[in-house]
CSV table of C-alpha atoms in Angstrom, one decimal:
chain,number,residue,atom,x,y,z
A,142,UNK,CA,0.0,0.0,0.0
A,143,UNK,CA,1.9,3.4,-1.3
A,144,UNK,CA,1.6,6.9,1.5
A,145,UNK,CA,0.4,8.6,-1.9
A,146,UNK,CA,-2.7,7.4,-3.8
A,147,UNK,CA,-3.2,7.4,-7.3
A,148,UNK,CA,-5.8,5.6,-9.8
A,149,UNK,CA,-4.3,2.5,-11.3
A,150,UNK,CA,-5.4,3.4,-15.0
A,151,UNK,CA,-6.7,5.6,-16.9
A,152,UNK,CA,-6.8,6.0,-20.6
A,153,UNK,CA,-8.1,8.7,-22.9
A,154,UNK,CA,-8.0,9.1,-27.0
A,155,UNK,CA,-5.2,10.5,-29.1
A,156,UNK,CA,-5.5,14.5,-28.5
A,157,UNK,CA,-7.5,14.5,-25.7
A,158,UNK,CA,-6.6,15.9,-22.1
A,159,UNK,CA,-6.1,14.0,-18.9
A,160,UNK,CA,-5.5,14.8,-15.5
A,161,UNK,CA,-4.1,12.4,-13.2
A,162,UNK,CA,-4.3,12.7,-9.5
A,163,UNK,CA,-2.2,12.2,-6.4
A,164,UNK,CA,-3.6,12.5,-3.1
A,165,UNK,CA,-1.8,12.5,1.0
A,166,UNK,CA,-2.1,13.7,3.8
A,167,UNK,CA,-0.6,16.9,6.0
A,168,UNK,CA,2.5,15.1,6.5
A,169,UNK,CA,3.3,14.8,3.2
A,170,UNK,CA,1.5,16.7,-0.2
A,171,UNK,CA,0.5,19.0,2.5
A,172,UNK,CA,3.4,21.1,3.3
A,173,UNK,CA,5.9,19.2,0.6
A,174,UNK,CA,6.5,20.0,-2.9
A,175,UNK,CA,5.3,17.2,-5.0
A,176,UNK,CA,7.2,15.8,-8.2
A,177,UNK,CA,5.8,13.7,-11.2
A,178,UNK,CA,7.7,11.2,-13.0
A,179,UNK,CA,6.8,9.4,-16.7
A,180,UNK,CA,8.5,5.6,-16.9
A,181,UNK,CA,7.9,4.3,-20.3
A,182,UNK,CA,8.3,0.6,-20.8
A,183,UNK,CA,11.4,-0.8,-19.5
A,184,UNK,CA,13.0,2.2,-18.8
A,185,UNK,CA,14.1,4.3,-16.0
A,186,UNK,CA,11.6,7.1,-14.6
A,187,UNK,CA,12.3,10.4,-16.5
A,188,UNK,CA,11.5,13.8,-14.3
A,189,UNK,CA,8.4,15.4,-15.6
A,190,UNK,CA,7.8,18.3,-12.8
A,191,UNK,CA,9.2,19.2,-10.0
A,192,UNK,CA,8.2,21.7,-7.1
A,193,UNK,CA,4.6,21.2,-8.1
A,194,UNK,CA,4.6,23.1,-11.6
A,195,UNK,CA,7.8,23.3,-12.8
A,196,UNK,CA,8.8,21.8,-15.9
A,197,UNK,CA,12.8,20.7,-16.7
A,198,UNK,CA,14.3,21.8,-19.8
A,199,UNK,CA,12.9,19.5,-22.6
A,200,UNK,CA,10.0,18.7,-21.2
A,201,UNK,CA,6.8,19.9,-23.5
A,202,UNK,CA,4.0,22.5,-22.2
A,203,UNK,CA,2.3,19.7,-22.6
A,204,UNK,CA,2.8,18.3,-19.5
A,205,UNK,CA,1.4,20.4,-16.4
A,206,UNK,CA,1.4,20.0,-12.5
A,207,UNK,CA,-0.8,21.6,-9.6
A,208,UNK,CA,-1.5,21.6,-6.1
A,209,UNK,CA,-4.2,22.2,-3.9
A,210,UNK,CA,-4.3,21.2,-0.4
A,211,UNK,CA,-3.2,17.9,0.6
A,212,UNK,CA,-3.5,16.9,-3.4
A,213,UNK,CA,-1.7,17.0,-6.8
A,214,UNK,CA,-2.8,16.4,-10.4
A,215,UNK,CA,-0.9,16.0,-13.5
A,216,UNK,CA,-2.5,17.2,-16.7
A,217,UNK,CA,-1.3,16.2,-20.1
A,218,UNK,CA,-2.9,17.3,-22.9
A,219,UNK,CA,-3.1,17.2,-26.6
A,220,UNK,CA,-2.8,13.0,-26.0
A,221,UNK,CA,-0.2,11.0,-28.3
A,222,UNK,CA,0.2,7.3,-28.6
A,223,UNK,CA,3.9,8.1,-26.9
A,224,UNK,CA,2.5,9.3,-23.9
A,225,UNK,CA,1.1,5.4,-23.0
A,226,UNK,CA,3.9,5.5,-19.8
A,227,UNK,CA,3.2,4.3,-15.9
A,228,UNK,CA,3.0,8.0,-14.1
A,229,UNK,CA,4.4,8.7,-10.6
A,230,UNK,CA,3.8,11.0,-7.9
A,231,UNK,CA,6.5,12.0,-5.4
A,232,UNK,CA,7.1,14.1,-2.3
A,233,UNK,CA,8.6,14.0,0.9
A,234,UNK,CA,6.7,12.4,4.3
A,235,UNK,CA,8.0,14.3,7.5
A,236,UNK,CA,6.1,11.8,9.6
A,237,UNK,CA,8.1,8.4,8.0
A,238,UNK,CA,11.3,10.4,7.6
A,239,UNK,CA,11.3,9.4,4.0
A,240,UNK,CA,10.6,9.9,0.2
A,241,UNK,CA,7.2,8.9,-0.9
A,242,UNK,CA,6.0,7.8,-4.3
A,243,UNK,CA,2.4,6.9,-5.4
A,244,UNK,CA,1.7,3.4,-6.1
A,245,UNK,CA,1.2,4.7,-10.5
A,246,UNK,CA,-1.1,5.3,-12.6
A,247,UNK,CA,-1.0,3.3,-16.2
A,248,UNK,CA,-2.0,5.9,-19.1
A,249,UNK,CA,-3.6,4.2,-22.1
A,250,UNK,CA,-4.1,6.6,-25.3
A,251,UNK,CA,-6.2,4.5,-27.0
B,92,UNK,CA,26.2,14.7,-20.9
B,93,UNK,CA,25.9,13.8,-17.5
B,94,UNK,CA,25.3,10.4,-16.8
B,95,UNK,CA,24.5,7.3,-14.1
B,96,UNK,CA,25.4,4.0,-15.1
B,97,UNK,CA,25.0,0.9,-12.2
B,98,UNK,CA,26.7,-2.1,-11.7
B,99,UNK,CA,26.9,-4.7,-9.1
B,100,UNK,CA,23.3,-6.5,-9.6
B,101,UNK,CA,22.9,-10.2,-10.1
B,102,UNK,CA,21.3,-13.5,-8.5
B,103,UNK,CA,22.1,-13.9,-5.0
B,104,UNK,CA,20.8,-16.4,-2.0
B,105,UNK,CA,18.3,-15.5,0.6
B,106,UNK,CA,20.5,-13.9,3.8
B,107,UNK,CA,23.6,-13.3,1.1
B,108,UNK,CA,25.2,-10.1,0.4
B,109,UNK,CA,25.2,-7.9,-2.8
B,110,UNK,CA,27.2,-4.4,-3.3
B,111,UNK,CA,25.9,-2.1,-6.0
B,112,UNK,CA,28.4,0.7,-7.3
B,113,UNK,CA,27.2,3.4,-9.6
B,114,UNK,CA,29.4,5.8,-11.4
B,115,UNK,CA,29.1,9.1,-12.3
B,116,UNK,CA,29.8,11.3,-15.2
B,117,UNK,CA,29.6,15.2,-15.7
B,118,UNK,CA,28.3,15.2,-12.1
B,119,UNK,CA,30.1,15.2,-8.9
B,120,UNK,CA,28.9,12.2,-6.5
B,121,UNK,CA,30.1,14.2,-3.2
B,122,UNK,CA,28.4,17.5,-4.3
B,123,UNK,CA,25.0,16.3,-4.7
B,124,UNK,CA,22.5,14.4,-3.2
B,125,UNK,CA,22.3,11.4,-4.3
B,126,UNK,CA,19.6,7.9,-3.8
B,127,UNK,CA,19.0,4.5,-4.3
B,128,UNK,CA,15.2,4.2,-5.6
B,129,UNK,CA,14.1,0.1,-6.6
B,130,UNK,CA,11.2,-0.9,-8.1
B,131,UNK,CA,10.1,-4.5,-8.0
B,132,UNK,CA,8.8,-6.0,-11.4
B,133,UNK,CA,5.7,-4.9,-12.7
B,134,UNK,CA,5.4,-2.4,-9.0
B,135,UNK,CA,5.5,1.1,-8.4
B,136,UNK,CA,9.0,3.1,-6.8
B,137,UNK,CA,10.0,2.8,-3.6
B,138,UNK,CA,12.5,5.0,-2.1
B,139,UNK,CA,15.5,3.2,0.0
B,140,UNK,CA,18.7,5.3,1.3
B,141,UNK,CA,20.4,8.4,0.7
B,142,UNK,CA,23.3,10.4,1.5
B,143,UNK,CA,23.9,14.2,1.4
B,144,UNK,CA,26.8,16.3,0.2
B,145,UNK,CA,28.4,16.3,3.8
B,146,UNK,CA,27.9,12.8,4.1
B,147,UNK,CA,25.2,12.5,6.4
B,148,UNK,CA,23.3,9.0,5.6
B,149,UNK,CA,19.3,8.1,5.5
B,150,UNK,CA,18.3,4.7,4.9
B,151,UNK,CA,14.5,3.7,4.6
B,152,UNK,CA,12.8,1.5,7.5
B,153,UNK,CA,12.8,-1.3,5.1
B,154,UNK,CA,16.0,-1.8,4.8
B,155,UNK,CA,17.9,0.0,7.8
B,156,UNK,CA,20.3,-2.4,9.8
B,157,UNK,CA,20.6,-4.3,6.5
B,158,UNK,CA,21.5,-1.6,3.6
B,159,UNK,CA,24.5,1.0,3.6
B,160,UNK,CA,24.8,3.7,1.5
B,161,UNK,CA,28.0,5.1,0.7
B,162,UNK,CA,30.4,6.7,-1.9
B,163,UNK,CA,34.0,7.3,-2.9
B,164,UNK,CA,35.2,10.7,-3.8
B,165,UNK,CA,38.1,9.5,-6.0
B,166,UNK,CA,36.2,6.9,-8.3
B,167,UNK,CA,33.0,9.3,-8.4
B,168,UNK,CA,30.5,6.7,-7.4
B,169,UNK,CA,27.7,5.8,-5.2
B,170,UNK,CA,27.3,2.4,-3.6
B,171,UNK,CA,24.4,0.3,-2.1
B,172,UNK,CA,26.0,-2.6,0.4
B,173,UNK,CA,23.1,-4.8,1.0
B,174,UNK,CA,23.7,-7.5,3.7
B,175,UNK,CA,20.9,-10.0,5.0
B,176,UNK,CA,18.6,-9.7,1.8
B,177,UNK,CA,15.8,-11.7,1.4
B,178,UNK,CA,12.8,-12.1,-1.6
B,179,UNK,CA,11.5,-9.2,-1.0
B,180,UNK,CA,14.7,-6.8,-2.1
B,181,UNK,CA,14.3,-8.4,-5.8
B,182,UNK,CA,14.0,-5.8,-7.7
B,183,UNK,CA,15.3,-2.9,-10.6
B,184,UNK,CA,17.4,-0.8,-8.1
B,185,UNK,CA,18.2,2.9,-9.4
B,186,UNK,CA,20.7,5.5,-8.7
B,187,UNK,CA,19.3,9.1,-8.4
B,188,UNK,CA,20.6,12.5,-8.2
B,189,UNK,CA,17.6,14.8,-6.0
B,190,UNK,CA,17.9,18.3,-7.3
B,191,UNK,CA,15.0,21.0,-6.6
B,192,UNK,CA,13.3,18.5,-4.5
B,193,UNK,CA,12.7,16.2,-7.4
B,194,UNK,CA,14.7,13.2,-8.8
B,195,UNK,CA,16.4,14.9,-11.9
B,196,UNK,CA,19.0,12.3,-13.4
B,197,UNK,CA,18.7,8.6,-13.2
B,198,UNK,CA,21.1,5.6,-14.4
B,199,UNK,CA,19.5,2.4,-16.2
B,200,UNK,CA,19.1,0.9,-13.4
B,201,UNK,CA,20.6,-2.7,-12.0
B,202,UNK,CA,18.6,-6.1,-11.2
B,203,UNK,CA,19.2,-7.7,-8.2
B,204,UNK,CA,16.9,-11.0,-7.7
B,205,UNK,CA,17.2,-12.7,-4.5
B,206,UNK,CA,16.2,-16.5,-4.5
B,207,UNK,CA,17.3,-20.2,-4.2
């Protein structure tokens, strides 16, 4: 059982928009900056926000993160077959001492 | 291009020992802060140890008392010593730099499978 919770699929047509959510507690999304992460099939994890919103260099405008609370969502929009990945939330958990991930959420574009 | 690259994993007996190394390039190991994340197959990440750019050393409950993180200046790389392992540290363990409280640059990645 992951600290963060996340729905286990999801899947949406080519070139539509979906949001993918994260949800904690106080302890962690609360008073943490979350972090999503994209890990296509058989690869490593590849950093696709960080402190809640921020996009790395390279990453497309696409992609889109928020926080509200003791909650996070991922948005992606303008859906491409490439985007079919396992997505993960991340943050830190004062009360375990530790870094947290959600248990991933598989994206279908179908 | 700065890259992770690990080395180390492999098939080992319930209560043996394992030592996973992971170099660096175009980063410096002792001036970041750097992580071991695994992921058992076909399950989502779990965090397991880090150590900061003074040296100072967090292991998760999991594997604390078992697992040591460490890493050598000289050779630029990060190690995972796991001691005492049993099935349930199989798994696709990761080396991680944490920049911007995110994980920013990771290596392949390294299988370790525990078993008899």
């Amino acid at each position: 059982q992951s600290v963060l919770t996340q729905p286990p699929s999801m899947s949406a047509a080519p070139g539509q928009k979906v949001t993918i959510s994260c949800s904690g507690n106080s302890y962690n999304i609360g008073n943490n900056y979350v972090s999503w992460y994209q890990q296509l099939p058989g690869t490593a994890p590849r950093l696709l926000i960080y402190e809640n919103n921020k996009r790395p260099s390279g990453i497309p405008d696409r992609f889109s993160g928020s926080k509200s609370g003791t909650s996070a969502t991922l948005g992606i929009t303008g859906l491409q077959t490439g985007d079919e990945a396992d997505y993960y939330c991340g943050t830190w958990d004062s009360s375990l001492g530790a870094r947290v991930f959600g248990g991933g959420t598989k994206l279908t574009v179908l | 291009e700065v890259q992770l690259v690990e080395s180390g994993g492999g098939l080992v007996q319930p209560g043996g020992s394992l030592r996973l190394s992971c170099a660096a390039s175009g980063l410096t190991i002792s001036s970041n802060d750097m992580h071991w994340v695994r992921q058992p197959a076909g399950r989502g990440l779990e965090w397991v140890a880090a150590i900061g750019p003074a040296g100072d050393t967090y292991h998760a409950g999991s594997v604390r008392g078992r697992f040591t993180i460490s890493r050598e200046t000289v050779k630029n790389s990060l190690y995972l010593q796991m001691n005492s392992l049993t099935d349930g540290d199989t798994a696709v363990y990761y080396c991680t730099r944490r920049a911007h409280d995110a994980f920013d640059i990771w290596g392949q990645g390294t299988v370790v499978t525990v078993s008899s």
